Coordinates of C-alpha atoms and ligand atoms in Angstrom, one line a residue:
X482 CA 20.4 -9.6 15.0
X483 CA 17.2 -8.6 17.0
X484 CA 17.6 -11.4 19.5
X485 CA 20.2 -9.7 21.6
X486 CA 18.9 -6.1 21.1
X487 CA 17.2 -4.6 24.2
X488 CA 13.4 -4.2 24.0
X489 CA 12.4 -0.6 23.1
X490 CA 8.6 -0.5 23.7
X491 CA 6.5 2.5 22.7
X492 CA 5.8 5.2 25.4
X493 CA 2.5 5.1 27.2
X494 CA -0.3 7.1 25.8
X495 CA -0.3 9.4 28.9
X496 CA 3.2 10.6 28.0
X497 CA 2.1 12.0 24.7
X498 CA 1.1 15.7 24.8
X499 CA -0.3 17.6 21.9
X500 CA -0.1 21.4 21.3
X501 CA -3.5 23.2 21.7
X502 CA -5.6 23.3 18.5
X503 CA -5.4 26.4 16.4
X504 CA -9.0 27.2 15.6
X505 CA -10.3 29.6 12.9
X506 CA -13.2 31.2 14.6
X507 CA -15.2 32.0 11.5
X508 CA -14.8 28.4 10.1
X509 CA -15.8 26.9 13.4
X510 CA -18.9 29.1 13.6
X511 CA -20.0 28.1 10.1
X512 CA -19.5 24.3 10.5
X513 CA -21.2 24.2 13.9
X514 CA -24.3 25.4 12.0
X515 CA -24.0 22.6 9.4
X516 CA -23.0 19.6 11.5
X517 CA -24.0 17.8 14.7
X518 CA -21.7 18.1 17.8
X519 CA -20.6 14.4 17.5
X520 CA -19.3 15.1 13.9
X521 CA -16.7 17.6 15.2
X522 CA -13.8 16.6 17.5
X523 CA -10.9 18.6 19.0
X524 CA -10.1 16.1 21.8
X525 CA -6.5 14.9 22.0
X526 CA -7.3 11.2 21.3
X527 CA -9.0 11.9 17.9
X528 CA -6.3 14.5 16.9
X529 CA -3.6 12.0 17.9
X530 CA -5.1 9.2 15.8
X531 CA -5.2 11.4 12.8
X532 CA -1.7 12.8 13.1
X533 CA 0.3 10.0 11.4
X534 CA 0.1 7.1 9.0
X535 CA 2.1 3.9 9.1
X536 CA 5.4 4.8 7.6
X537 CA 8.6 3.9 9.5
X538 CA 9.3 7.6 10.5
X539 CA 5.6 7.9 11.6
X540 CA 5.8 4.8 13.8
X541 CA 9.2 5.7 15.1
X542 CA 8.1 9.2 16.1
X543 CA 4.8 8.2 17.7
X544 CA 6.4 5.3 19.6
X545 CA 8.6 8.0 21.3
X546 CA 5.7 10.3 21.9
X547 CA 6.9 12.9 19.3
X548 CA 3.7 14.3 17.7
X549 CA 4.7 17.7 16.5
X550 CA 2.0 18.4 13.9
X551 CA -1.4 17.1 14.9
X552 CA -4.4 18.3 13.0
X553 CA -6.4 20.9 14.9
X554 CA -9.8 19.3 14.3
X555 CA -11.3 16.0 13.1
X556 CA -14.6 16.2 11.2
X557 CA -16.7 13.2 10.4
X558 CA -19.1 14.0 7.5
X559 CA -22.1 11.7 7.0
X560 CA -23.5 13.0 3.7
X561 CA -22.4 14.6 0.4
X562 CA -24.0 17.8 1.6
X563 CA -21.9 17.7 4.8
X564 CA -18.7 17.3 2.7
X565 CA -19.7 20.1 0.4
X566 CA -20.5 22.5 3.3
X567 CA -17.2 21.8 5.0
X568 CA -15.2 22.3 1.8
X569 CA -17.0 25.5 0.9
X570 CA -16.4 26.9 4.4
X571 CA -12.7 25.8 4.5
X572 CA -12.1 27.5 1.1
X573 CA -13.8 30.7 2.3
X574 CA -11.7 30.8 5.5
X575 CA -8.4 29.4 4.2
X576 CA -8.5 26.3 6.4
X577 CA -6.6 23.2 5.3
X578 CA -8.3 19.8 4.7
X579 CA -6.6 16.4 4.8
X580 CA -9.0 13.6 3.5
X581 CA -8.5 10.6 5.9
X582 CA -9.5 7.0 5.0
X583 CA -8.0 4.4 7.3
X584 CA -4.6 6.2 7.9
X585 CA -2.7 3.1 6.7
X586 CA -0.6 4.8 4.0
X587 CA 3.2 4.4 4.5
X588 CA 4.4 7.5 2.6
X589 CA 3.5 10.4 5.0
X590 CA 0.2 10.9 3.1
X591 CA -2.0 12.2 5.8
X592 CA 0.4 14.0 8.0
X593 CA -0.3 17.8 8.5
X594 CA 2.5 19.8 7.0
X595 CA 1.1 23.3 7.1
X596 CA 2.2 25.3 10.2
X597 CA 0.5 28.6 9.3
X598 CA -3.2 27.6 8.8
X599 CA -5.8 25.6 10.8
X600 CA -5.7 21.9 9.7
X601 CA -8.8 19.7 9.6
X602 CA -8.6 15.9 9.2
X603 CA -11.7 14.9 7.2
X604 CA -12.4 11.4 8.3
X605 CA -14.7 9.6 5.8
X606 CA -15.5 6.6 8.1
X607 CA -19.2 7.4 8.4
X608 CA -19.7 7.5 4.7
X609 CA -19.3 3.8 4.2
X610 CA -22.5 2.5 2.4
X611 CA -23.1 0.5 -0.7
X612 CA -25.2 3.1 -2.4
X613 CA -26.5 1.0 -5.3
X614 CA -25.7 -2.0 -7.4
X615 CA -26.4 -2.7 -11.1
X616 CA -26.2 -6.5 -11.0
X617 CA -26.8 -6.9 -14.7
X618 CA -24.0 -4.5 -15.8
X619 CA -21.9 -5.6 -12.8
X620 CA -21.2 -2.2 -11.3
X621 CA -21.6 -0.9 -7.7
X622 CA -21.6 2.6 -6.4
X623 CA -19.9 2.7 -3.0
X624 CA -19.2 5.5 -0.5
X625 CA -15.5 6.3 -0.2
X626 CA -15.2 5.7 3.6
X627 CA -16.1 2.0 3.3
X628 CA -13.4 -0.2 4.9
X629 CA -12.4 -3.3 3.1
X630 CA -14.3 -5.9 5.2
X631 CA -17.6 -3.8 5.2
X632 CA -17.4 -3.2 1.5
X633 CA -16.8 -6.9 0.7
X634 CA -19.5 -8.1 3.1
X635 CA -22.1 -5.7 1.5
X636 CA -21.1 -6.8 -2.0
X637 CA -20.9 -10.5 -1.1
X638 CA -24.4 -10.5 0.3
X639 CA -25.5 -9.6 -3.3
X640 CA -23.3 -12.3 -4.8
X641 CA -20.5 -10.0 -5.9
X642 CA -16.9 -9.0 -4.9
X643 CA -14.7 -6.1 -5.8
X644 CA -11.7 -8.4 -5.8
X645 CA -9.4 -5.8 -4.2
X646 CA -7.4 -7.2 -1.3
X647 CA -4.3 -5.2 -0.3
X648 CA -2.4 -6.5 2.8
X649 CA -4.0 -3.5 4.7
X650 CA -7.5 -4.6 3.6
X651 CA -8.9 -4.7 7.2
X652 CA -8.0 -1.1 8.0
X653 CA -8.0 0.8 4.6
X654 CA -10.9 2.4 2.6
X655 CA -12.1 2.6 -0.9
X656 CA -11.3 6.4 -0.9
X657 CA -7.7 5.7 0.3
X658 CA -7.3 2.9 -2.3
X659 CA -8.4 5.2 -5.1
X660 CA -6.4 8.2 -3.9
X661 CA -3.2 6.1 -3.8
X662 CA -3.6 3.8 -6.9
X663 CA -3.6 0.8 -4.6
X664 CA -2.9 -2.8 -5.7
X665 CA -4.5 -5.9 -4.1
X666 CA -3.1 -9.4 -4.0
X667 CA -5.6 -10.6 -6.7
X668 CA -4.6 -7.8 -9.1
X669 CA -3.4 -10.3 -11.7
X670 CA -7.0 -11.3 -12.2
X671 CA -9.0 -8.1 -11.4
X672 CA -6.4 -5.3 -12.0
X673 CA -5.3 -2.5 -9.8
X674 CA -7.9 -0.2 -8.3
X675 CA -7.6 2.3 -11.2
X676 CA -8.6 -0.5 -13.6
X677 CA -11.9 -1.0 -11.7
X678 CA -13.2 2.6 -11.6
X679 CA -16.2 3.3 -13.8
X680 CA -17.2 6.8 -12.4
X681 CA -16.1 9.0 -9.5
X682 CA -17.3 12.0 -7.5
X683 CA -14.8 14.5 -6.2
X684 CA -15.7 17.5 -4.1
X685 CA -13.2 20.3 -4.7
X686 CA -13.1 24.0 -3.6
X687 CA -14.0 24.9 -7.2
X688 CA -17.0 22.7 -7.3
X689 CA -18.0 19.0 -7.7
X690 CA -16.3 17.0 -10.4
X691 CA -18.5 14.0 -11.5
X692 CA -18.0 11.5 -14.2
X693 CA -20.7 9.4 -15.8
X694 CA -21.5 5.7 -15.4
X695 CA -20.6 4.5 -18.9
X696 CA -18.4 1.6 -19.8
X697 CA -16.1 3.7 -22.0
X698 CA -15.9 7.2 -23.5
X699 CA -13.8 9.2 -25.9
X700 CA -14.7 12.5 -24.3
X701 CA -11.1 13.9 -23.9
X702 CA -8.6 12.7 -21.3
X703 CA -10.0 10.3 -18.7
X704 CA -11.0 12.4 -15.7
X705 CA -11.4 9.3 -13.5
X706 CA -7.7 8.8 -13.9
X707 CA -7.0 12.4 -13.0
X708 CA -8.7 11.8 -9.7
X709 CA -7.3 8.3 -9.0
X710 CA -3.9 8.8 -7.4
X711 CA -4.6 12.4 -6.5
X712 CA -3.7 11.7 -2.8
X713 CA -6.2 14.2 -1.4
X714 CA -4.6 17.2 -3.0
X715 CA -7.4 18.1 -5.4
X716 CA -10.4 17.4 -3.2
X717 CA -12.2 14.6 -1.4
X718 CA -13.7 11.6 -3.2
X719 CA -17.1 10.9 -1.7
X720 CA -18.1 7.9 -3.8
X721 CA -17.2 5.9 -6.8
X722 CA -18.9 3.5 -9.2
X723 CA -16.7 0.4 -9.4
X724 CA -16.6 -2.7 -11.7
X725 CA -17.5 -5.8 -9.6
X726 CA -17.6 -9.5 -10.5
X727 CA -19.5 -12.5 -9.4
X728 CA -18.2 -14.3 -6.3
X729 CA -15.8 -17.0 -7.6
X730 CA -17.1 -20.5 -7.2
X731 CA -13.6 -21.9 -6.7
X732 CA -10.6 -20.5 -4.8
X733 CA -7.5 -22.6 -4.9
X734 CA -4.2 -21.6 -3.4
X735 CA -1.1 -23.8 -3.4
X736 CA 2.7 -23.7 -3.1
X737 CA 5.5 -24.4 -5.5
X738 CA 9.3 -24.4 -5.0
X739 CA 11.9 -23.3 -7.5
X740 CA 15.6 -23.9 -7.4
X741 CA 16.3 -20.1 -8.0
X742 CA 14.5 -16.8 -8.4
X743 CA 15.4 -16.8 -12.1
X744 CA 13.6 -20.2 -12.6
X745 CA 10.6 -18.8 -10.8
X746 CA 10.6 -15.6 -12.9
X747 CA 10.8 -17.7 -16.1
X748 CA 7.8 -19.7 -15.0
X749 CA 5.8 -16.6 -14.1
X750 CA 6.7 -14.9 -17.4
X751 CA 5.7 -18.0 -19.4
X752 CA 2.3 -18.0 -17.7
X753 CA 1.7 -14.4 -18.5
X754 CA 3.0 -14.7 -22.0
X755 CA 0.9 -17.7 -22.8
X756 CA -2.2 -16.2 -21.3
X757 CA -2.7 -18.4 -18.3
X758 CA -2.0 -15.9 -15.5
X759 CA -3.1 -17.2 -12.1
X760 CA -5.3 -14.8 -10.1
X761 CA -2.5 -14.5 -7.6
X762 CA 1.3 -15.0 -7.8
X763 CA 3.7 -14.4 -5.0
X764 CA 7.2 -15.5 -5.9
X765 CA 9.6 -15.0 -3.0
X766 CA 13.3 -14.8 -3.6
X767 CA 15.7 -16.9 -1.6
X768 CA 16.1 -14.3 1.2
X769 CA 12.3 -14.1 1.8
X770 CA 11.9 -17.8 1.4
X771 CA 14.5 -18.5 4.0
X772 CA 12.7 -16.1 6.4
X773 CA 9.4 -17.9 5.7
X774 CA 11.1 -21.3 6.4
X775 CA 12.6 -20.1 9.6
X776 CA 9.2 -18.8 10.8
X777 CA 7.6 -22.2 10.5
X778 CA 7.4 -24.6 13.4
X779 CA 9.6 -27.7 12.9
X780 CA 7.6 -30.8 11.7
X781 CA 7.3 -33.7 14.1
X782 CA 6.5 -37.4 13.8
X783 CA 5.2 -38.7 10.5
X784 CA 5.5 -35.2 8.8
X785 CA 9.2 -35.0 9.7
X786 CA 9.8 -38.5 8.5
X787 CA 8.2 -37.7 5.1
X788 CA 9.9 -34.4 4.7
X789 CA 13.5 -35.6 5.3
X790 CA 13.9 -37.6 2.1
X791 CA 12.1 -34.9 0.1
X792 CA 14.5 -32.3 1.4
X793 CA 17.4 -34.6 0.5
X794 CA 16.1 -35.1 -3.0
X795 CA 15.6 -31.4 -3.5
X796 CA 19.1 -30.6 -2.4
X797 CA 20.5 -33.2 -4.7
X798 CA 18.5 -31.6 -7.5
X799 CA 20.1 -28.2 -6.9
X800 CA 17.5 -26.5 -4.7
X801 CA 20.2 -25.0 -2.5
X802 CA 18.7 -21.6 -2.1
X803 CA 15.1 -22.4 -2.9
X804 CA 12.3 -19.9 -3.7
X805 CA 8.7 -20.4 -2.6
X806 CA 5.9 -19.4 -4.9
X807 CA 2.3 -19.1 -3.7
X808 CA -0.1 -19.4 -6.6
X809 CA -3.9 -18.8 -6.5
X810 CA -6.7 -19.5 -9.0
X811 CA -10.2 -18.2 -8.8
X812 CA -13.3 -18.4 -10.9
X813 CA -15.7 -20.9 -12.4
X814 CA -14.6 -24.5 -11.8
X815 CA -14.1 -25.4 -15.5
X816 CA -12.0 -22.3 -16.2
X817 CA -9.9 -22.8 -13.1
X818 CA -9.1 -26.4 -14.0
X819 CA -8.1 -25.4 -17.5
X820 CA -5.8 -22.6 -16.3
X821 CA -4.3 -24.7 -13.6
X822 CA -3.4 -27.5 -16.0
X823 CA -1.6 -25.1 -18.3
X824 CA 0.1 -23.3 -15.5
X825 CA 1.3 -26.4 -13.7
X826 CA 2.7 -27.7 -17.0
X827 CA 4.7 -24.5 -17.3
X828 CA 5.9 -24.7 -13.7
X829 CA 7.1 -28.3 -14.2
X830 CA 9.0 -27.2 -17.3
X831 CA 10.7 -24.5 -15.3
X832 CA 11.8 -26.9 -12.5
X833 CA 8.8 -26.1 -10.2
X834 CA 8.3 -28.6 -7.4
X835 CA 4.7 -28.8 -6.1
X836 CA 4.4 -28.2 -2.3
X837 CA 0.6 -28.9 -2.3
X838 CA -2.4 -27.0 -1.0
X839 CA -1.4 -26.9 2.7
X840 CA 1.3 -24.2 2.0
X841 CA -1.3 -22.1 0.1
X842 CA -3.9 -22.5 2.8
X843 CA -1.4 -21.5 5.6
X844 CA -0.4 -18.5 3.5
X845 CA -4.1 -17.5 3.0
X846 CA -4.8 -17.7 6.8
X847 CA -1.8 -15.5 7.7
X848 CA -1.9 -13.2 4.7
X849 CA -3.2 -10.1 6.4
X850 CA -0.9 -10.5 9.5
X851 CA 2.6 -10.8 8.2
X852 CA 3.1 -7.1 7.3
X853 CA 2.6 -6.1 10.9
X854 CA 5.8 -8.0 11.9
X855 CA 7.4 -4.7 11.2
X856 CA 5.9 -3.1 14.3
X857 CA 7.1 -6.1 16.4
X858 CA 10.6 -5.9 15.0
X859 CA 10.8 -2.2 15.9
X860 CA 10.3 -3.2 19.5
X861 CA 13.8 -4.7 19.3
X862 CA 15.6 -1.7 18.0
X863 CA 15.5 -2.4 14.3
X864 CA 15.1 -0.2 11.3
X865 CA 12.8 -2.0 8.9
X866 CA 11.4 -0.6 5.6
X867 CA 9.9 -1.7 2.3
X868 CA 10.5 -0.4 -1.2
X869 CA 8.1 -1.5 -3.9
X870 CA 8.6 -0.8 -7.6
X871 CA 7.6 -2.2 -11.0
X872 CA 9.8 -2.7 -14.1
X873 CA 9.7 -4.4 -17.5
X874 CA 10.3 -8.1 -17.9
X875 CA 13.7 -7.3 -19.5
X876 CA 14.9 -5.6 -16.3
X877 CA 13.3 -7.7 -13.6
X878 CA 16.3 -9.9 -12.9
X879 CA 18.9 -7.1 -13.2
X880 CA 16.9 -4.7 -10.9
X881 CA 16.3 -7.5 -8.3
X882 CA 20.0 -8.3 -8.4
X883 CA 21.2 -4.7 -8.3
X884 CA 19.0 -3.8 -5.4
X885 CA 19.7 -6.9 -3.3
X886 CA 23.5 -6.6 -3.8
X887 CA 23.6 -2.9 -3.1
X888 CA 21.7 -3.1 0.2
X889 CA 23.5 -6.2 1.3
X890 CA 26.9 -4.6 0.6
X891 CA 25.8 -1.4 2.5
X892 CA 24.6 -3.4 5.5
X893 CA 27.8 -5.5 5.5
X894 CA 30.0 -2.4 5.5
X895 CA 28.0 -0.6 8.1
X896 CA 26.7 -3.3 10.5
X897 CA 28.3 -6.6 9.5
X898 CA 24.9 -7.9 8.6
X899 CA 21.2 -7.1 7.9
X900 CA 18.2 -8.6 6.1
X901 CA 17.0 -8.1 2.5
X902 CA 14.3 -10.1 0.8
X903 CA 11.9 -9.6 -2.1
X904 CA 8.9 -11.0 -3.8
X905 CA 7.1 -10.5 -7.1
X906 CA 3.6 -9.5 -6.1
X907 CA 1.8 -8.3 -9.2
X908 CA 2.3 -9.2 -12.9
X909 CA 1.5 -7.5 -16.2
X910 CA 1.9 -8.4 -19.8
X911 CA 4.9 -6.0 -19.9
X912 CA 6.5 -6.5 -16.5
X913 CA 6.0 -7.0 -12.8
X914 CA 6.1 -5.5 -9.3
X915 CA 9.1 -6.2 -7.1
X916 CA 8.5 -5.7 -3.4
X917 CA 11.7 -5.5 -1.2
X918 CA 11.9 -5.6 2.6
X919 CA 15.1 -4.7 4.4
X920 CA 16.0 -4.5 8.0
X921 CA 19.1 -3.7 10.1
X922 CA 20.0 -2.6 13.6
X923 CA 19.0 1.0 14.4
X924 CA 21.8 3.6 15.0
X925 CA 20.8 4.9 18.5
X926 CA 20.4 8.7 18.4
X927 CA 20.5 8.8 14.6
X928 CA 17.5 6.6 13.7
X929 CA 15.8 8.9 11.3
X930 CA 18.9 10.2 9.7
X931 CA 19.8 6.5 9.1
X932 CA 16.3 5.8 7.7
X933 CA 16.4 8.7 5.2
X934 CA 19.9 7.8 4.1
X935 CA 18.6 4.2 3.3
X936 CA 15.4 5.5 1.7
X937 CA 17.5 7.7 -0.6
X938 CA 20.0 4.9 -1.4
X939 CA 17.2 2.3 -2.0
X940 CA 15.1 4.6 -4.2
X941 CA 18.1 5.9 -6.2
X942 CA 19.0 2.3 -6.9
X943 CA 15.5 1.5 -8.1
X944 CA 15.4 4.6 -10.3
X945 CA 18.8 3.9 -11.8
X946 CA 17.9 0.3 -12.6
X947 CA 14.7 1.1 -14.5
X948 CA 12.0 0.9 -11.8
X949 CA 9.1 3.3 -11.0
X950 CA 9.4 5.3 -7.7
X951 CA 6.3 3.5 -6.5
X952 CA 4.1 0.7 -7.9
X953 CA 1.3 1.1 -5.3
X954 CA 2.3 2.9 -2.1
X955 CA 2.0 6.4 -3.8
X956 CA 4.1 9.5 -3.2
X957 CA 3.0 11.3 0.0
X958 CA 6.0 13.1 1.3
X959 CA 8.4 10.1 1.3
X960 CA 8.8 9.9 -2.5
X961 CA 8.6 13.6 -3.3
X962 CA 12.3 14.0 -4.2
X963 CA 11.9 11.6 -7.1
X964 CA 8.7 13.0 -8.6
X965 CA 10.3 15.1 -11.3
X966 CA 12.5 12.2 -12.4
X967 CA 9.3 10.1 -12.5
X968 CA 6.9 12.4 -14.4
X969 CA 9.2 15.0 -16.0
X970 CA 9.3 18.8 -15.4
X971 CA 6.5 19.4 -17.8
X972 CA 4.4 16.7 -16.2
X973 CA 4.8 18.4 -12.8
X974 CA 3.9 21.7 -14.4
X975 CA 0.6 20.1 -15.6
X976 CA -0.1 18.7 -12.2
X977 CA 0.4 22.1 -10.6
X978 CA -1.9 23.7 -13.1
X979 CA -4.7 21.2 -12.3
X980 CA -4.1 21.7 -8.6
X981 CA -4.4 25.5 -9.0
X982 CA -7.6 25.2 -11.0
X983 CA -9.4 22.9 -8.6
X984 CA -7.9 24.2 -5.3
X985 CA -6.7 27.8 -5.9
X986 CA -5.8 28.5 -2.3
X987 CA -3.9 25.2 -1.8
X988 CA -6.1 24.1 1.1
X989 CA -6.2 20.3 0.2
X990 CA -3.5 18.2 1.8
X991 CA -0.6 20.7 1.3
X992 CA 2.9 19.3 0.9
X993 CA 1.9 16.0 -0.7
X994 CA 2.4 14.6 -4.3
X995 CA 3.8 17.8 -5.8
X996 CA 7.2 18.8 -4.6
X997 CA 7.3 22.3 -3.1
X998 CA 10.4 24.0 -1.8
X999 CA 9.1 24.4 1.8
X1000 CA 8.4 20.6 2.2
X1001 CA 12.1 19.7 2.4
X1002 CA 12.7 21.8 5.4
X1003 CA 10.0 19.9 7.2
X1004 CA 11.5 16.5 6.5
X1005 CA 13.9 15.2 9.2
X1006 CA 16.8 15.0 6.7
X1007 CA 16.6 17.0 3.5
X1008 CA 17.0 14.8 0.5
X1009 CA 18.4 15.7 -2.9
X1010 CA 16.9 14.0 -5.9
X1011 CA 20.3 13.1 -7.4
Ligands
FAD830 C1 0.5 -3.3 6.8 C2 0.2 -2.6 5.6 C3 0.0 -3.3 4.4 C4 -0.2 -2.6 3.2 N1 -0.4 -3.3 2.1 C5 -0.8 -2.6 0.9 C6 -1.0 -3.4 -0.3 O1 -1.0 -4.6 -0.3 N2 -1.4 -2.7 -1.4 C7 -1.5 -1.3 -1.4 O2 -1.8 -0.7 -2.4 N3 -1.1 -0.6 -0.3 C8 -0.8 -1.2 0.9 N4 -0.5 -0.5 2.0 C9 -0.6 1.0 2.0 C10 -2.0 1.6 2.3 O3 -2.8 0.6 2.9 C11 -2.7 2.0 1.0 O4 -2.0 3.1 0.5 C12 -4.1 2.4 1.1 O5 -4.6 2.6 -0.2 C13 -4.4 3.6 2.0 O6 -5.8 3.6 2.3 P1 -6.4 4.4 3.5 O7 -7.9 4.3 3.5 O8 -5.8 3.9 4.8 O9 -5.9 5.9 3.2 P2 -5.2 6.9 4.1 O10 -3.9 6.4 4.6 O11 -6.1 7.5 5.1 O12 -4.9 8.0 3.0 C14 -4.0 7.8 2.0 C15 -4.0 9.0 1.0 O13 -5.3 9.0 0.4 C16 -6.0 10.3 0.6 N5 -7.4 9.9 0.8 C17 -7.9 9.0 1.7 N6 -9.3 9.0 1.5 C18 -9.6 9.9 0.5 C19 -10.8 10.4 -0.1 N7 -12.0 9.9 0.3 N8 -10.7 11.3 -1.0 C20 -9.5 11.9 -1.4 N9 -8.3 11.5 -0.8 C21 -8.4 10.5 0.1 C22 -5.3 10.8 1.9 O14 -5.4 12.2 2.0 C23 -3.9 10.4 1.7 O15 -3.2 11.2 0.8 C24 -0.3 -1.2 3.2 C25 -0.1 -0.5 4.4 C26 0.2 -1.2 5.6 C27 0.3 -0.4 6.9

């Protein structure tokens, strides 16, 4: 498919022109008194970098030089006092604020949507310190702008790790993870980001919301969890106290092969049910496994000689559309050994064929690079997107089948062919996350219309088959049409009331998370929720 497509590279930076910033004079005068010159930027490069995230429509537009809604100003706070001063002044002058972490979200989460007011992108990158660590209680207070590598380096120097490794780890921040309810690849061992929060600090137009560093509390609804997932619409998270754990003594990754996705799912389920969950499970279906096989270089010499009879044996045993599973174990050597023994026994029982450590090690080296293939594929005129969801164990197989079949049939009728693949990336006692990737040829001149039609088709299919609208990518603007279906009318009413109370003028990240009528006219193709 992409091989014969002509190359469509992005336009040069020089061809991108931004509209002049709209500046609120009173706000500018106030913040100039509070901040240093190098904390305020209105130059085109900074505004451009803060205009878009990493969704397909974002990348598509910026690659063509279409940047219609840049923020008017970028502010780089360095202290809590800086943040509070900016929020107070923005509230007084009715200026919008979009909290910005690493800009890696893929749901339209940091794109300016308000055309009437001045928009500030509040980039937290300078607030990136490990503030304190309580080694005995195993908690660490960390500023929200810390990028993954800096945060882990600071913790590891003290012998600890947060254990949160999303694929975007290198370029995303603690604040962004918290605001989007992110999930890392070791979530089976350490939980999603919301499971790790002990206390949080949120600066809102109505004041500072702070929770206390206590292991548990029965003081009403959990306010930490009101802030987690708030996507910058209630205020800005400046720091959080997180549960950390000792650096694992052993890290062991390896590969297994299953004859079918169903066999792999049975093995994963048995591990979870019997309480031997590995710290990492990535079970790829046959579509994704085939892609992985095709991306590998062909073995030569002795390796080829050894692999030939193994392949023959596996084919004979019914591995005709095999599924790869990467499995990881972390922790104290004795515990790891025990869990491994039990898990390997379960895999064997479910027709798992061991591929050894090399497969696991190769995966570990490439793990942060693979998702960026999307940008490369776009160079060749392809629409490529991901849909991630979670559902109960009872519905895992049926949802996987329904989604894969529906997209394959749609591709077949519209283009003759396309790609769809999936993996299980996170597991729970009650179910798991399914992560689908699909790609097809772009329809020239109708690329965004085509994308929104697929987005609607894919998300409707997920919702109809018992999945959540998003397991870890959040809502932003992309998933707004399904919000009511996800949380109910009354749930939305409650969210609106919280927003009104903390941000009465609606200055924080307008147009995200809570569906408002005006947002639909700003989307390329209006979507209906049913
Ligand atoms: C290649 C790639 C791989 C990815 N893999 C994963 C993955 O494995 N797991 C996963 O969960 N996600 C993944 N994502 C999505 C994305 O990385 C996450 O949503 C991440 O949590 C965003 O963090 P960020 O710092 O980049 O936030 P941004 O994109 O800057 O912001 C995201 C949202 O959070 C808000 N926000 C940011 N900082 C703050 C703050 N301090 N206070 C209040 N609100 C704030 C923003 O306003 C916005 O609404 C991936 C993205 C890409 C491009």
